[in-house]
Amino acid sequence: GQNIDQPTEMTATEGAIVQINCTYQTSGFNGLFWYQQHAGEAPTFLSYNVLDGLEEKGRFSSFLSRSKGYSYLLLKELQMKDSASYLCAVRDSNYQLIWGAGTKLIIKP
Amino acid sequence: DVKVTQSSRYLVKRTGEKVFLECVQDMDHENMFWYRQDPGLGLRLIYFSYDVKMKEKGDIPEGYSVSREKKERFSLILESASTNQTSMYLCAIGRLAGTDTQYFGPGTRLTVL
């Protein structure tokens, strides 16, 4: 079957750095996405990786290793507004998105 | 700005009722999707549509049907609501390939009593 694993919850301090990991086993691979979802709101797109390596976008970076079936989302200079759930999703061989359950990130002052 | 709207943010229905959830987009996308989101589970695809009057079953279509009579509108129908259909329902639009992603509506939190 297809599976995406992420930690259920993480806690970090304002101003610090946090890394959220995602491992996947899917039928084929056509890209990996990270989304942010604030409580009670819809997911919004953060990043996309299809080749190995690091993609940087401001305070957020995303890394992919296809051979290891592994990605991480790195958030720097954490702000209170970064408190949210972070969803990892993989596009499979049928071009459908397979979603992880999400990681709830709690930021403490 | 991409705009995806859903007919209700919150809905309370009784077991056995027929429920309609509507999604409207203003981006002229061919592809539209219905997901449900439950605590501890990833988003699960119920149905998607890649053109008017076309539909494909997702991972959990049982108990649901859909309708797409116009390109901008995609409806999810619960023929006879049950308590296990209490969930957050999210509509999305997007292309299947490339770097383009899926854009979500605000969601409908449905409670079936």
Tab-separated table of N, CA and C in Angstrom, chain A residues 2 8 30 33-35 37 40-48 50 85 87 91 94-102, chain B residues 9-10 33 35 37 40-45 48 59 88 90 95-107 109:
chain	number	residue	atom	x	y	z
A	2	GLN	N	0.231	2.364	-0.114
A	2	GLN	CA	0.933	3.641	-0.134
A	2	GLN	C	0.899	4.236	1.264
A	8	THR	N	3.464	13.257	14.653
A	8	THR	CA	2.135	13.795	14.941
A	8	THR	C	2.202	15.224	15.447
A	30	ASN	N	5.998	11.512	-8.535
A	30	ASN	CA	5.962	12.639	-9.478
A	30	ASN	C	5.953	13.960	-8.736
A	33	PHE	N	5.001	17.608	-2.110
A	33	PHE	CA	4.487	18.924	-1.742
A	33	PHE	C	4.449	19.066	-0.220
A	34	TRP	N	4.655	20.270	0.237
A	34	TRP	CA	4.394	20.639	1.631
A	34	TRP	C	3.313	21.725	1.646
A	35	TYR	N	2.356	21.541	2.553
A	35	TYR	CA	1.284	22.505	2.753
A	35	TYR	C	1.257	22.907	4.213
A	37	GLN	N	-1.410	24.301	7.202
A	37	GLN	CA	-2.836	24.395	7.499
A	37	GLN	C	-3.029	24.927	8.921
A	40	GLY	N	-8.721	25.056	11.587
A	40	GLY	CA	-10.016	25.479	11.051
A	40	GLY	C	-9.962	26.079	9.661
A	41	GLU	N	-8.786	26.071	9.044
A	41	GLU	CA	-8.657	26.662	7.715
A	41	GLU	C	-8.231	25.618	6.690
A	42	ALA	N	-8.232	26.014	5.426
A	42	ALA	CA	-7.827	25.108	4.343
A	42	ALA	C	-6.299	25.060	4.241
A	43	PRO	N	-5.771	23.962	3.718
A	43	PRO	CA	-4.320	23.895	3.463
A	43	PRO	C	-3.898	24.911	2.411
A	44	THR	N	-2.700	25.478	2.589
A	44	THR	CA	-2.141	26.371	1.573
A	44	THR	C	-0.748	25.871	1.190
A	45	PHE	N	-0.431	26.004	-0.073
A	45	PHE	CA	0.805	25.477	-0.643
A	45	PHE	C	2.032	26.190	-0.096
A	46	LEU	N	3.059	25.398	0.265
A	46	LEU	CA	4.330	25.963	0.722
A	46	LEU	C	5.460	25.691	-0.270
A	47	SER	N	5.616	24.407	-0.667
A	47	SER	CA	6.780	24.080	-1.483
A	47	SER	C	6.551	22.825	-2.292
A	48	TYR	N	7.415	22.666	-3.306
A	48	TYR	CA	7.352	21.527	-4.215
A	48	TYR	C	8.766	21.069	-4.520
A	50	VAL	N	10.804	17.934	-6.798
A	50	VAL	CA	10.716	16.780	-7.685
A	50	VAL	C	12.106	16.182	-7.935
A	85	SER	N	-0.520	23.115	11.341
A	85	SER	CA	-0.179	21.759	10.918
A	85	SER	C	0.521	21.830	9.572
A	87	LEU	N	1.504	19.587	6.278
A	87	LEU	CA	1.104	18.367	5.573
A	87	LEU	C	2.095	18.052	4.460
A	91	ARG	N	2.834	13.019	-5.048
A	91	ARG	CA	2.068	12.728	-6.261
A	91	ARG	C	2.553	11.394	-6.805
A	94	ASN	N	-0.079	7.737	-10.781
A	94	ASN	CA	-1.357	8.112	-11.407
A	94	ASN	C	-1.628	9.612	-11.298
A	95	TYR	N	-0.631	10.349	-10.822
A	95	TYR	CA	-0.750	11.796	-10.657
A	95	TYR	C	-1.803	12.189	-9.633
A	96	GLN	N	-2.048	11.293	-8.693
A	96	GLN	CA	-2.913	11.629	-7.562
A	96	GLN	C	-2.050	11.967	-6.358
A	97	LEU	N	-2.558	12.848	-5.504
A	97	LEU	CA	-1.828	13.223	-4.294
A	97	LEU	C	-2.164	12.261	-3.163
A	98	ILE	N	-1.118	11.719	-2.539
A	98	ILE	CA	-1.250	10.899	-1.342
A	98	ILE	C	-0.784	11.750	-0.172
A	99	TRP	N	-1.616	11.855	0.842
A	99	TRP	CA	-1.370	12.800	1.937
A	99	TRP	C	-0.940	12.125	3.218
A	100	GLY	N	0.023	12.738	3.904
A	100	GLY	CA	0.314	12.365	5.277
A	100	GLY	C	-0.739	12.953	6.204
A	101	ALA	N	-0.727	12.480	7.455
A	101	ALA	CA	-1.730	12.938	8.430
A	101	ALA	C	-1.426	14.328	8.955
A	102	GLY	N	-0.212	14.820	8.700
A	102	GLY	CA	0.138	16.160	9.140
A	102	GLY	C	0.886	16.175	10.462
B	9	ARG	N	-19.801	26.869	5.672
B	9	ARG	CA	-18.641	26.576	6.525
B	9	ARG	C	-18.984	25.508	7.557
B	10	TYR	N	-20.221	25.575	8.060
B	10	TYR	CA	-20.680	24.622	9.068
B	10	TYR	C	-22.063	24.132	8.680
B	33	PHE	N	-11.711	18.419	-7.090
B	33	PHE	CA	-11.550	17.292	-6.176
B	33	PHE	C	-12.396	17.507	-4.919
B	35	TYR	N	-12.294	16.072	-0.948
B	35	TYR	CA	-11.586	15.315	0.073
B	35	TYR	C	-12.388	15.377	1.372
B	37	GLN	N	-11.326	15.232	5.603
B	37	GLN	CA	-10.180	15.285	6.505
B	37	GLN	C	-10.649	14.956	7.910
B	40	GLY	N	-5.965	12.708	12.721
B	40	GLY	CA	-5.066	11.561	12.700
B	40	GLY	C	-4.948	10.863	11.362
B	41	LEU	N	-5.733	11.316	10.385
B	41	LEU	CA	-5.668	10.731	9.042
B	41	LEU	C	-5.293	11.808	8.044
B	42	GLY	N	-4.662	11.395	6.965
B	42	GLY	CA	-4.400	12.358	5.899
B	42	GLY	C	-5.668	12.679	5.148
B	43	LEU	N	-5.583	13.683	4.297
B	43	LEU	CA	-6.701	13.972	3.413
B	43	LEU	C	-6.992	12.745	2.570
B	44	ARG	N	-8.260	12.393	2.465
B	44	ARG	CA	-8.641	11.221	1.663
B	44	ARG	C	-9.551	11.664	0.520
B	45	LEU	N	-9.200	11.212	-0.667
B	45	LEU	CA	-9.912	11.628	-1.872
B	45	LEU	C	-11.212	10.841	-2.010
B	48	PHE	N	-13.093	12.815	-7.873
B	48	PHE	CA	-12.596	13.956	-8.615
B	48	PHE	C	-13.222	13.985	-9.997
B	59	ASP	N	-10.432	7.298	-3.280
B	59	ASP	CA	-10.134	6.189	-2.389
B	59	ASP	C	-11.334	5.745	-1.554
B	88	MET	N	-14.640	17.052	8.128
B	88	MET	CA	-14.358	18.282	7.384
B	88	MET	C	-14.250	17.891	5.917
B	90	LEU	N	-13.304	19.136	2.126
B	90	LEU	CA	-12.525	20.142	1.416
B	90	LEU	C	-12.627	19.923	-0.084
B	95	ARG	N	-4.194	21.263	-11.421
B	95	ARG	CA	-3.749	20.430	-12.522
B	95	ARG	C	-3.114	19.166	-11.961
B	96	LEU	N	-3.045	18.128	-12.775
B	96	LEU	CA	-2.540	16.844	-12.291
B	96	LEU	C	-1.023	16.756	-12.358
B	97	ALA	N	-0.392	17.511	-13.256
B	97	ALA	CA	1.052	17.373	-13.452
B	97	ALA	C	1.736	18.726	-13.325
B	98	GLY	N	3.055	18.673	-13.357
B	98	GLY	CA	3.834	19.895	-13.300
B	98	GLY	C	3.943	20.442	-11.898
B	99	THR	N	4.469	21.645	-11.806
B	99	THR	CA	4.685	22.253	-10.493
B	99	THR	C	3.415	22.866	-9.935
B	100	ASP	N	2.411	22.915	-10.733
B	100	ASP	CA	1.156	23.499	-10.257
B	100	ASP	C	0.583	22.650	-9.140
B	101	THR	N	-0.101	23.258	-8.259
B	101	THR	CA	-0.545	22.554	-7.067
B	101	THR	C	-2.064	22.583	-6.974
B	102	GLN	N	-2.559	22.113	-5.862
B	102	GLN	CA	-3.997	22.150	-5.637
B	102	GLN	C	-4.349	23.328	-4.735
B	103	TYR	N	-5.429	23.998	-5.091
B	103	TYR	CA	-5.922	25.125	-4.308
B	103	TYR	C	-7.226	24.694	-3.648
B	104	PHE	N	-7.320	24.999	-2.362
B	104	PHE	CA	-8.439	24.495	-1.580
B	104	PHE	C	-9.464	25.585	-1.267
B	105	GLY	N	-10.700	25.148	-1.160
B	105	GLY	CA	-11.741	25.994	-0.606
B	105	GLY	C	-11.621	26.025	0.914
B	106	PRO	N	-12.448	26.837	1.589
B	106	PRO	CA	-12.331	27.002	3.037
B	106	PRO	C	-12.785	25.796	3.847
B	107	GLY	N	-13.474	24.854	3.211
B	107	GLY	CA	-13.912	23.660	3.932
B	107	GLY	C	-15.319	23.784	4.495
B	109	ARG	N	-17.464	22.007	7.595
B	109	ARG	CA	-17.467	21.063	8.716
B	109	ARG	C	-18.878	20.531	8.871
